[in-house]
Amino acid sequence: MIGKYEIERVESGIPGFDDLIQGGFPKGTTVLVTGPTGSGKTTFAVQFVYKGAEMYNEPGVIVTLEERAQDLRREMKAFGWDLEEYEKKRMIAIVDGVSAVVGIPSEEPFVLEGNINAEDFLRYIYRVVKSINAKRLVIDSIPSIAFRLREESRIREVLLQLNTILLEIGVTSILTTEAPDPSRGRISKYCVEEYIARGVVLLDFVEKGVELKRYLLIRKMRETKHSMKKYPFEITEEGIVVYPSGEVY
Ligand SMILES: Nc1ncnc2c1ncn2[C@@H]1O[C@H](COP(=O)(O)OP(=O)(O)OP(=O)(O)O)[C@@H](O)[C@H]1O
Ligand SMILES: [Mg+2]
């Protein structure tokens, strides 16, 4: 159709997921992945960057603020994802945001120093993204930015700045956060995260007999037609798999 506005989509690399959002995230968008502990936020986020490099030839940056880069690499190997292989090719860069804070020396190529302010933090991320020409970015997690900066009260301002920078560089980003109580509508820790993000994906559990089952809900995705249904997903040996035709009771 002439003149029709076509939105460029970025495929997530998560089987079943893109079918729910018209083929992928709108390019350049910032998506919040939220959920309680153990719901799969880190796996979802890393899969996005890893598959981005492996399947779509797109460089990506992972800023890890909850676990050291080496621990993340090891954990992700369980899914058959060899992050190091792509780091060597400069397709993936992992920013270690933990070692300096806990006082462990780090030999990582990208390390966030212990005592930095919000501006330095944002500048550093910008630099790393540019250095490998990243198209994808993950920050895991927002609450640990706040904690790390030791200025939690400034988190709203910092997130707004972060959002502006991300929009300007045009990377498609996943930010993770804690959902204190999704069933009562509290889906992000500081509340501001869900407003700055152009998309919100909730990962959560539902009780099914004596078992907890995982489900995913797309709470918002701008420029995208999506349903508000809960979809079952699993964390398998190959990472997250979503079942678009499955039912959650
Ligand atoms: N190799 C694996 N195969 C299958 N399931 C796994 C595997 N590794 C982890 N899991 C599942 O994934 C869960 C952890 O997922 P993940 O670390 O992505 O969650 P998270 O939401 O980031 O948690 P946190 O709040 O602790 O950061 C584990 O509790 C486990 O149930
Ligand atoms: Mg995590």
PDB file of C-alpha atoms and ligand atoms in Angstrom:
ATOM      1  CA  MET A   1       0.000   0.000   0.000  1.00  0.00           C
ATOM      2  CA  ILE A   2       1.453   3.393  -0.934  1.00  0.00           C
ATOM      3  CA  GLY A   3       2.272   5.610   1.996  1.00  0.00           C
ATOM      4  CA  LYS A   4       1.435   3.008   4.542  1.00  0.00           C
ATOM      5  CA  TYR A   5       3.534   3.440   7.652  1.00  0.00           C
ATOM      6  CA  GLU A   6       5.408   0.234   8.189  1.00  0.00           C
ATOM      7  CA  ILE A   7       6.980  -0.357  11.559  1.00  0.00           C
ATOM      8  CA  GLU A   8      10.300  -2.121  11.520  1.00  0.00           C
ATOM      9  CA  ARG A   9      10.247  -5.126  13.843  1.00  0.00           C
ATOM     10  CA  VAL A  10      13.055  -6.631  15.881  1.00  0.00           C
ATOM     11  CA  GLU A  11      12.674 -10.355  16.359  1.00  0.00           C
ATOM     12  CA  SER A  12      13.075 -11.429  19.968  1.00  0.00           C
ATOM     13  CA  GLY A  13      14.659 -14.834  19.376  1.00  0.00           C
ATOM     14  CA  ILE A  14      12.130 -16.295  21.797  1.00  0.00           C
ATOM     15  CA  PRO A  15      10.141 -19.055  20.078  1.00  0.00           C
ATOM     16  CA  GLY A  16       6.429 -18.273  20.032  1.00  0.00           C
ATOM     17  CA  PHE A  17       6.760 -14.761  21.397  1.00  0.00           C
ATOM     18  CA  ASP A  18       6.954 -12.711  18.212  1.00  0.00           C
ATOM     19  CA  ASP A  19       3.651 -14.164  17.017  1.00  0.00           C
ATOM     20  CA  LEU A  20       2.024 -12.300  19.892  1.00  0.00           C
ATOM     21  CA  ILE A  21       3.393  -8.895  18.900  1.00  0.00           C
ATOM     22  CA  GLN A  22       3.051  -8.716  15.125  1.00  0.00           C
ATOM     23  CA  GLY A  23       6.460 -10.176  14.428  1.00  0.00           C
ATOM     24  CA  GLY A  24       8.695  -8.482  16.983  1.00  0.00           C
ATOM     25  CA  PHE A  25       9.389  -5.433  19.116  1.00  0.00           C
ATOM     26  CA  PRO A  26       9.079  -2.108  17.329  1.00  0.00           C
ATOM     27  CA  LYS A  27      12.642  -1.142  16.436  1.00  0.00           C
ATOM     28  CA  GLY A  28      14.261   1.272  18.891  1.00  0.00           C
ATOM     29  CA  THR A  29      11.717   0.617  21.586  1.00  0.00           C
ATOM     30  CA  THR A  30      12.375   0.169  25.300  1.00  0.00           C
ATOM     31  CA  VAL A  31      10.658  -2.830  26.821  1.00  0.00           C
ATOM     32  CA  LEU A  32      10.309  -3.535  30.499  1.00  0.00           C
ATOM     33  CA  VAL A  33      10.393  -7.188  31.495  1.00  0.00           C
ATOM     34  CA  THR A  34       8.947  -7.499  34.938  1.00  0.00           C
ATOM     35  CA  GLY A  35       8.032 -10.293  37.323  1.00  0.00           C
ATOM     36  CA  PRO A  36       8.714 -11.840  40.688  1.00  0.00           C
ATOM     37  CA  THR A  37      11.989 -13.530  41.541  1.00  0.00           C
ATOM     38  CA  GLY A  38      12.764 -16.624  39.483  1.00  0.00           C
ATOM     39  CA  SER A  39      10.154 -15.787  36.870  1.00  0.00           C
ATOM     40  CA  GLY A  40      12.685 -15.789  34.019  1.00  0.00           C
ATOM     41  CA  LYS A  41      13.540 -12.117  33.518  1.00  0.00           C
ATOM     42  CA  THR A  42      17.291 -12.614  33.146  1.00  0.00           C
ATOM     43  CA  THR A  43      16.817 -15.578  30.834  1.00  0.00           C
ATOM     44  CA  PHE A  44      14.361 -13.633  28.649  1.00  0.00           C
ATOM     45  CA  ALA A  45      16.693 -10.639  28.440  1.00  0.00           C
ATOM     46  CA  VAL A  46      19.872 -12.592  27.712  1.00  0.00           C
ATOM     47  CA  GLN A  47      18.070 -14.729  25.123  1.00  0.00           C
ATOM     48  CA  PHE A  48      17.116 -11.529  23.303  1.00  0.00           C
ATOM     49  CA  VAL A  49      20.749 -10.442  23.024  1.00  0.00           C
ATOM     50  CA  TYR A  50      22.232 -13.900  22.464  1.00  0.00           C
ATOM     51  CA  LYS A  51      19.791 -14.849  19.708  1.00  0.00           C
ATOM     52  CA  GLY A  52      20.161 -11.370  18.269  1.00  0.00           C
ATOM     53  CA  ALA A  53      23.832 -12.121  17.665  1.00  0.00           C
ATOM     54  CA  GLU A  54      23.412 -15.770  16.723  1.00  0.00           C
ATOM     55  CA  MET A  55      20.344 -15.627  14.486  1.00  0.00           C
ATOM     56  CA  TYR A  56      20.069 -12.045  13.309  1.00  0.00           C
ATOM     57  CA  ASN A  57      23.685 -10.906  13.221  1.00  0.00           C
ATOM     58  CA  GLU A  58      22.922  -7.942  15.472  1.00  0.00           C
ATOM     59  CA  PRO A  59      25.463  -6.875  18.104  1.00  0.00           C
ATOM     60  CA  GLY A  60      24.159  -6.506  21.646  1.00  0.00           C
ATOM     61  CA  VAL A  61      25.200  -5.269  25.077  1.00  0.00           C
ATOM     62  CA  ILE A  62      24.278  -6.869  28.406  1.00  0.00           C
ATOM     63  CA  VAL A  63      24.699  -4.717  31.498  1.00  0.00           C
ATOM     64  CA  THR A  64      24.655  -7.139  34.414  1.00  0.00           C
ATOM     65  CA  LEU A  65      24.090  -5.505  37.760  1.00  0.00           C
ATOM     66  CA  GLU A  66      22.895  -8.513  39.758  1.00  0.00           C
ATOM     67  CA  GLU A  67      25.492 -11.137  38.998  1.00  0.00           C
ATOM     68  CA  ARG A  68      29.070 -10.995  37.821  1.00  0.00           C
ATOM     69  CA  ALA A  69      29.700 -11.389  34.115  1.00  0.00           C
ATOM     70  CA  GLN A  70      31.494 -14.701  34.690  1.00  0.00           C
ATOM     71  CA  ASP A  71      28.561 -16.120  36.650  1.00  0.00           C
ATOM     72  CA  LEU A  72      26.143 -15.040  33.960  1.00  0.00           C
ATOM     73  CA  ARG A  73      28.289 -16.683  31.255  1.00  0.00           C
ATOM     74  CA  ARG A  74      28.365 -19.930  33.204  1.00  0.00           C
ATOM     75  CA  GLU A  75      24.625 -19.952  33.915  1.00  0.00           C
ATOM     76  CA  MET A  76      23.728 -19.255  30.328  1.00  0.00           C
ATOM     77  CA  LYS A  77      25.845 -22.178  29.138  1.00  0.00           C
ATOM     78  CA  ALA A  78      23.125 -24.418  30.591  1.00  0.00           C
ATOM     79  CA  PHE A  79      20.941 -23.239  27.703  1.00  0.00           C
ATOM     80  CA  GLY A  80      23.726 -23.921  25.224  1.00  0.00           C
ATOM     81  CA  TRP A  81      24.471 -20.202  24.878  1.00  0.00           C
ATOM     82  CA  ASP A  82      28.170 -19.517  24.638  1.00  0.00           C
ATOM     83  CA  LEU A  83      28.289 -15.779  25.253  1.00  0.00           C
ATOM     84  CA  GLU A  84      32.076 -15.739  25.157  1.00  0.00           C
ATOM     85  CA  GLU A  85      32.144 -16.942  21.584  1.00  0.00           C
ATOM     86  CA  TYR A  86      30.232 -13.832  20.513  1.00  0.00           C
ATOM     87  CA  GLU A  87      32.190 -11.569  22.843  1.00  0.00           C
ATOM     88  CA  LYS A  88      35.348 -12.612  21.014  1.00  0.00           C
ATOM     89  CA  LYS A  89      33.713 -11.606  17.742  1.00  0.00           C
ATOM     90  CA  ARG A  90      32.690  -8.279  19.310  1.00  0.00           C
ATOM     91  CA  MET A  91      29.065  -9.175  18.683  1.00  0.00           C
ATOM     92  CA  ILE A  92      28.253  -9.194  22.389  1.00  0.00           C
ATOM     93  CA  ALA A  93      29.659  -7.031  25.170  1.00  0.00           C
ATOM     94  CA  ILE A  94      28.943  -7.762  28.814  1.00  0.00           C
ATOM     95  CA  VAL A  95      29.319  -4.893  31.244  1.00  0.00           C
ATOM     96  CA  ASP A  96      30.224  -6.204  34.688  1.00  0.00           C
ATOM     97  CA  GLY A  97      28.423  -3.965  37.119  1.00  0.00           C
ATOM     98  CA  VAL A  98      28.917  -6.140  40.165  1.00  0.00           C
ATOM     99  CA  SER A  99      32.604  -6.888  40.810  1.00  0.00           C
ATOM    100  CA  ALA A 100      33.641  -3.356  41.712  1.00  0.00           C
ATOM    101  CA  VAL A 101      30.684  -2.893  44.025  1.00  0.00           C
ATOM    102  CA  VAL A 102      31.438  -6.017  46.029  1.00  0.00           C
ATOM    103  CA  GLY A 103      35.170  -5.301  45.931  1.00  0.00           C
ATOM    104  CA  ILE A 104      36.352  -8.205  43.789  1.00  0.00           C
ATOM    105  CA  PRO A 105      39.025  -7.411  41.231  1.00  0.00           C
ATOM    106  CA  SER A 106      37.771  -7.936  37.722  1.00  0.00           C
ATOM    107  CA  GLU A 107      39.606  -8.751  34.525  1.00  0.00           C
ATOM    108  CA  GLU A 108      36.557  -8.086  32.444  1.00  0.00           C
ATOM    109  CA  PRO A 109      36.940  -5.869  29.393  1.00  0.00           C
ATOM    110  CA  PHE A 110      33.938  -3.788  30.453  1.00  0.00           C
ATOM    111  CA  VAL A 111      33.680  -2.948  34.125  1.00  0.00           C
ATOM    112  CA  LEU A 112      31.585  -0.335  35.827  1.00  0.00           C
ATOM    113  CA  GLU A 113      33.656   1.284  38.536  1.00  0.00           C
ATOM    114  CA  GLY A 114      32.499   1.201  42.118  1.00  0.00           C
ATOM    115  CA  ASN A 115      31.790   4.810  42.852  1.00  0.00           C
ATOM    116  CA  ILE A 116      30.155   6.479  39.918  1.00  0.00           C
ATOM    117  CA  ASN A 117      27.263   8.842  39.601  1.00  0.00           C
ATOM    118  CA  ALA A 118      24.263   8.544  37.344  1.00  0.00           C
ATOM    119  CA  GLU A 119      25.785  10.611  34.553  1.00  0.00           C
ATOM    120  CA  ASP A 120      28.936   8.472  34.426  1.00  0.00           C
ATOM    121  CA  PHE A 121      26.800   5.350  34.397  1.00  0.00           C
ATOM    122  CA  LEU A 122      24.760   6.567  31.441  1.00  0.00           C
ATOM    123  CA  ARG A 123      27.831   7.797  29.608  1.00  0.00           C
ATOM    124  CA  TYR A 124      29.578   4.457  30.050  1.00  0.00           C
ATOM    125  CA  ILE A 125      26.636   2.497  28.656  1.00  0.00           C
ATOM    126  CA  TYR A 126      26.446   4.869  25.724  1.00  0.00           C
ATOM    127  CA  ARG A 127      30.141   4.309  25.002  1.00  0.00           C
ATOM    128  CA  VAL A 128      29.933   0.518  25.120  1.00  0.00           C
ATOM    129  CA  VAL A 129      26.861   0.479  22.872  1.00  0.00           C
ATOM    130  CA  LYS A 130      28.682   2.662  20.344  1.00  0.00           C
ATOM    131  CA  SER A 131      31.905   0.671  20.573  1.00  0.00           C
ATOM    132  CA  ILE A 132      30.332  -2.489  19.139  1.00  0.00           C
ATOM    133  CA  ASN A 133      27.604  -0.678  17.223  1.00  0.00           C
ATOM    134  CA  ALA A 134      24.996  -2.522  19.292  1.00  0.00           C
ATOM    135  CA  LYS A 135      21.438  -2.818  18.053  1.00  0.00           C
ATOM    136  CA  ARG A 136      20.209  -4.527  21.217  1.00  0.00           C
ATOM    137  CA  LEU A 137      20.719  -3.655  24.867  1.00  0.00           C
ATOM    138  CA  VAL A 138      19.796  -5.276  28.142  1.00  0.00           C
ATOM    139  CA  ILE A 139      20.016  -3.749  31.593  1.00  0.00           C
ATOM    140  CA  ASP A 140      19.463  -6.312  34.338  1.00  0.00           C
ATOM    141  CA  SER A 141      18.093  -4.796  36.562  1.00  0.00           C
ATOM    142  CA  ILE A 142      16.616  -1.365  37.295  1.00  0.00           C
ATOM    143  CA  PRO A 143      16.386  -1.827  41.074  1.00  0.00           C
ATOM    144  CA  SER A 144      20.108  -2.581  41.128  1.00  0.00           C
ATOM    145  CA  ILE A 145      20.872   0.639  39.248  1.00  0.00           C
ATOM    146  CA  ALA A 146      19.121   2.458  42.032  1.00  0.00           C
ATOM    147  CA  PHE A 147      20.934   0.481  44.673  1.00  0.00           C
ATOM    148  CA  ARG A 148      24.259   0.859  42.961  1.00  0.00           C
ATOM    149  CA  LEU A 149      23.995   4.588  42.530  1.00  0.00           C
ATOM    150  CA  ARG A 150      23.294   4.965  46.212  1.00  0.00           C
ATOM    151  CA  GLU A 151      20.852   7.667  45.320  1.00  0.00           C
ATOM    152  CA  GLU A 152      17.605   5.829  45.067  1.00  0.00           C
ATOM    153  CA  SER A 153      15.630   9.045  45.276  1.00  0.00           C
ATOM    154  CA  ARG A 154      17.064  10.074  41.928  1.00  0.00           C
ATOM    155  CA  ILE A 155      15.976   6.902  40.170  1.00  0.00           C
ATOM    156  CA  ARG A 156      13.053   8.531  38.364  1.00  0.00           C
ATOM    157  CA  GLU A 157      15.229  11.263  36.972  1.00  0.00           C
ATOM    158  CA  VAL A 158      17.933   8.767  35.996  1.00  0.00           C
ATOM    159  CA  LEU A 159      15.412   6.527  34.245  1.00  0.00           C
ATOM    160  CA  LEU A 160      14.035   9.438  32.285  1.00  0.00           C
ATOM    161  CA  GLN A 161      17.560  10.359  31.198  1.00  0.00           C
ATOM    162  CA  LEU A 162      18.275   6.742  30.353  1.00  0.00           C
ATOM    163  CA  ASN A 163      15.130   6.542  28.278  1.00  0.00           C
ATOM    164  CA  THR A 164      16.028   9.664  26.311  1.00  0.00           C
ATOM    165  CA  ILE A 165      19.518   8.352  25.614  1.00  0.00           C
ATOM    166  CA  LEU A 166      18.188   4.961  24.498  1.00  0.00           C
ATOM    167  CA  LEU A 167      15.698   6.562  22.136  1.00  0.00           C
ATOM    168  CA  GLU A 168      18.438   8.728  20.719  1.00  0.00           C
ATOM    169  CA  ILE A 169      20.865   5.886  20.020  1.00  0.00           C
ATOM    170  CA  GLY A 170      18.061   3.831  18.533  1.00  0.00           C
ATOM    171  CA  VAL A 171      18.872   0.528  20.237  1.00  0.00           C
ATOM    172  CA  THR A 172      16.050  -1.831  21.075  1.00  0.00           C
ATOM    173  CA  SER A 173      16.307  -2.369  24.813  1.00  0.00           C
ATOM    174  CA  ILE A 174      15.070  -4.649  27.529  1.00  0.00           C
ATOM    175  CA  LEU A 175      15.147  -3.397  31.092  1.00  0.00           C
ATOM    176  CA  THR A 176      14.242  -5.802  33.870  1.00  0.00           C
ATOM    177  CA  THR A 177      12.555  -4.901  37.116  1.00  0.00           C
ATOM    178  CA  GLU A 178      10.838  -6.452  40.091  1.00  0.00           C
ATOM    179  CA  ALA A 179       7.068  -6.783  40.201  1.00  0.00           C
ATOM    180  CA  PRO A 180       6.170  -6.607  43.885  1.00  0.00           C
ATOM    181  CA  ASP A 181       2.597  -7.782  43.480  1.00  0.00           C
ATOM    182  CA  PRO A 182       1.410  -8.310  39.922  1.00  0.00           C
ATOM    183  CA  SER A 183      -1.999  -9.665  40.911  1.00  0.00           C
ATOM    184  CA  ARG A 184      -2.794  -6.341  42.577  1.00  0.00           C
ATOM    185  CA  GLY A 185      -1.500  -4.329  39.667  1.00  0.00           C
ATOM    186  CA  ARG A 186       1.887  -3.512  41.161  1.00  0.00           C
ATOM    187  CA  ILE A 187       4.059  -4.509  38.260  1.00  0.00           C
ATOM    188  CA  SER A 188       7.139  -2.388  38.829  1.00  0.00           C
ATOM    189  CA  LYS A 189       9.166  -1.373  41.811  1.00  0.00           C
ATOM    190  CA  TYR A 190       9.306   2.382  41.293  1.00  0.00           C
ATOM    191  CA  CYS A 191       6.182   2.653  39.122  1.00  0.00           C
ATOM    192  CA  VAL A 192       8.011   5.031  36.839  1.00  0.00           C
ATOM    193  CA  GLU A 193       9.556   2.135  34.874  1.00  0.00           C
ATOM    194  CA  GLU A 194       6.248   1.110  33.380  1.00  0.00           C
ATOM    195  CA  TYR A 195       5.579   4.653  32.190  1.00  0.00           C
ATOM    196  CA  ILE A 196       8.892   5.267  30.493  1.00  0.00           C
ATOM    197  CA  ALA A 197       8.918   1.864  28.806  1.00  0.00           C
ATOM    198  CA  ARG A 198       7.077   1.641  25.499  1.00  0.00           C
ATOM    199  CA  GLY A 199       6.371  -1.993  26.173  1.00  0.00           C
ATOM    200  CA  VAL A 200       5.762  -4.025  29.310  1.00  0.00           C
ATOM    201  CA  VAL A 201       5.979  -7.814  29.484  1.00  0.00           C
ATOM    202  CA  LEU A 202       5.022  -9.509  32.721  1.00  0.00           C
ATOM    203  CA  LEU A 203       6.413 -12.947  33.577  1.00  0.00           C
ATOM    204  CA  ASP A 204       4.614 -14.627  36.433  1.00  0.00           C
ATOM    205  CA  PHE A 205       3.337 -17.854  37.957  1.00  0.00           C
ATOM    206  CA  VAL A 206      -0.107 -19.266  38.440  1.00  0.00           C
ATOM    207  CA  GLU A 207      -1.020 -22.089  40.780  1.00  0.00           C
ATOM    208  CA  LYS A 208      -2.269 -25.209  39.057  1.00  0.00           C
ATOM    209  CA  GLY A 209      -3.058 -27.858  41.613  1.00  0.00           C
ATOM    210  CA  VAL A 210       0.121 -28.372  43.586  1.00  0.00           C
ATOM    211  CA  GLU A 211       2.270 -26.872  40.876  1.00  0.00           C
ATOM    212  CA  LEU A 212       3.241 -23.391  39.794  1.00  0.00           C
ATOM    213  CA  LYS A 213       2.922 -22.798  36.064  1.00  0.00           C
ATOM    214  CA  ARG A 214       4.656 -19.988  34.225  1.00  0.00           C
ATOM    215  CA  TYR A 215       2.756 -17.483  32.153  1.00  0.00           C
ATOM    216  CA  LEU A 216       3.499 -14.303  30.288  1.00  0.00           C
ATOM    217  CA  LEU A 217       1.322 -11.276  29.703  1.00  0.00           C
ATOM    218  CA  ILE A 218       1.946  -8.365  27.360  1.00  0.00           C
ATOM    219  CA  ARG A 219       0.654  -5.421  29.361  1.00  0.00           C
ATOM    220  CA  LYS A 220       1.560  -2.865  26.780  1.00  0.00           C
ATOM    221  CA  MET A 221       3.364  -2.645  23.471  1.00  0.00           C
ATOM    222  CA  ARG A 222       3.059   0.646  21.667  1.00  0.00           C
ATOM    223  CA  GLU A 223       2.513   0.579  17.906  1.00  0.00           C
ATOM    224  CA  THR A 224       1.468  -3.042  18.222  1.00  0.00           C
ATOM    225  CA  LYS A 225      -1.750  -4.963  18.201  1.00  0.00           C
ATOM    226  CA  HIS A 226      -1.531  -7.572  20.926  1.00  0.00           C
ATOM    227  CA  SER A 227      -3.938  -9.464  23.099  1.00  0.00           C
ATOM    228  CA  MET A 228      -4.122  -9.120  26.882  1.00  0.00           C
ATOM    229  CA  LYS A 229      -4.327 -12.856  27.330  1.00  0.00           C
ATOM    230  CA  LYS A 230      -2.038 -14.840  29.586  1.00  0.00           C
ATOM    231  CA  TYR A 231       0.135 -17.231  27.610  1.00  0.00           C
ATOM    232  CA  PRO A 232       1.912 -20.252  29.034  1.00  0.00           C
ATOM    233  CA  PHE A 233       5.659 -20.439  28.657  1.00  0.00           C
ATOM    234  CA  GLU A 234       8.423 -22.746  29.804  1.00  0.00           C
ATOM    235  CA  ILE A 235      12.092 -22.423  30.563  1.00  0.00           C
ATOM    236  CA  THR A 236      13.551 -25.345  28.663  1.00  0.00           C
ATOM    237  CA  GLU A 237      17.082 -26.563  28.051  1.00  0.00           C
ATOM    238  CA  GLU A 238      17.154 -24.151  25.137  1.00  0.00           C
ATOM    239  CA  GLY A 239      15.770 -21.165  26.974  1.00  0.00           C
ATOM    240  CA  ILE A 240      12.304 -19.632  26.981  1.00  0.00           C
ATOM    241  CA  VAL A 241       9.584 -21.045  24.745  1.00  0.00           C
ATOM    242  CA  VAL A 242       6.145 -19.411  24.580  1.00  0.00           C
ATOM    243  CA  TYR A 243       2.992 -21.272  23.564  1.00  0.00           C
ATOM    244  CA  PRO A 244       0.757 -18.821  21.690  1.00  0.00           C
ATOM    245  CA  SER A 245      -2.086 -21.301  21.352  1.00  0.00           C
ATOM    246  CA  GLY A 246      -1.875 -22.571  24.940  1.00  0.00           C
ATOM    247  CA  GLU A 247      -4.347 -21.691  27.682  1.00  0.00           C
ATOM    248  CA  VAL A 248      -3.698 -20.511  31.229  1.00  0.00           C
ATOM    249  CA  TYR A 249      -6.380 -21.342  33.728  1.00  0.00           C
TER     250      TYR A 249
HETATM  251  N1  LIG B   1      18.993 -24.792  32.584  1.00  0.00           N
HETATM  252  C1  LIG B   1      17.732 -24.590  32.960  1.00  0.00           C
HETATM  253  N2  LIG B   1      16.733 -25.357  32.477  1.00  0.00           N
HETATM  254  C2  LIG B   1      15.469 -25.140  32.839  1.00  0.00           C
HETATM  255  N3  LIG B   1      15.080 -24.186  33.696  1.00  0.00           N
HETATM  256  C3  LIG B   1      16.014 -23.393  34.207  1.00  0.00           C
HETATM  257  C4  LIG B   1      17.390 -23.551  33.864  1.00  0.00           C
HETATM  258  N4  LIG B   1      18.079 -22.619  34.516  1.00  0.00           N
HETATM  259  C5  LIG B   1      17.186 -21.918  35.226  1.00  0.00           C
HETATM  260  N5  LIG B   1      15.953 -22.378  35.061  1.00  0.00           N
HETATM  261  C6  LIG B   1      14.721 -21.846  35.684  1.00  0.00           C
HETATM  262  O1  LIG B   1      14.772 -20.431  35.559  1.00  0.00           O
HETATM  263  C7  LIG B   1      14.652 -19.818  36.827  1.00  0.00           C
HETATM  264  C8  LIG B   1      15.521 -18.584  36.920  1.00  0.00           C
HETATM  265  O2  LIG B   1      15.272 -17.760  35.844  1.00  0.00           O
HETATM  266  P1  LIG B   1      15.877 -16.291  35.811  1.00  0.00           P
HETATM  267  O3  LIG B   1      17.164 -16.228  36.512  1.00  0.00           O
HETATM  268  O4  LIG B   1      15.836 -15.861  34.401  1.00  0.00           O
HETATM  269  O5  LIG B   1      14.784 -15.518  36.657  1.00  0.00           O
HETATM  270  P2  LIG B   1      14.781 -14.028  37.178  1.00  0.00           P
HETATM  271  O6  LIG B   1      13.384 -13.549  37.041  1.00  0.00           O
HETATM  272  O7  LIG B   1      15.852 -13.266  36.495  1.00  0.00           O
HETATM  273  O8  LIG B   1      15.124 -14.225  38.710  1.00  0.00           O
HETATM  274  P3  LIG B   1      15.770 -13.197  39.743  1.00  0.00           P
HETATM  275  O9  LIG B   1      14.652 -12.384  40.273  1.00  0.00           O
HETATM  276  O10 LIG B   1      16.370 -14.086  40.755  1.00  0.00           O
HETATM  277  O11 LIG B   1      16.783 -12.385  39.028  1.00  0.00           O
HETATM  278  C9  LIG B   1      15.103 -20.849  37.808  1.00  0.00           C
HETATM  279  O12 LIG B   1      14.506 -20.638  39.053  1.00  0.00           O
HETATM  280  C10 LIG B   1      14.668 -22.139  37.147  1.00  0.00           C
HETATM  281  O13 LIG B   1      13.314 -22.416  37.466  1.00  0.00           O
HETATM  282 MG    MG B   2      17.487 -12.180  37.227  1.00  0.00          MG
END
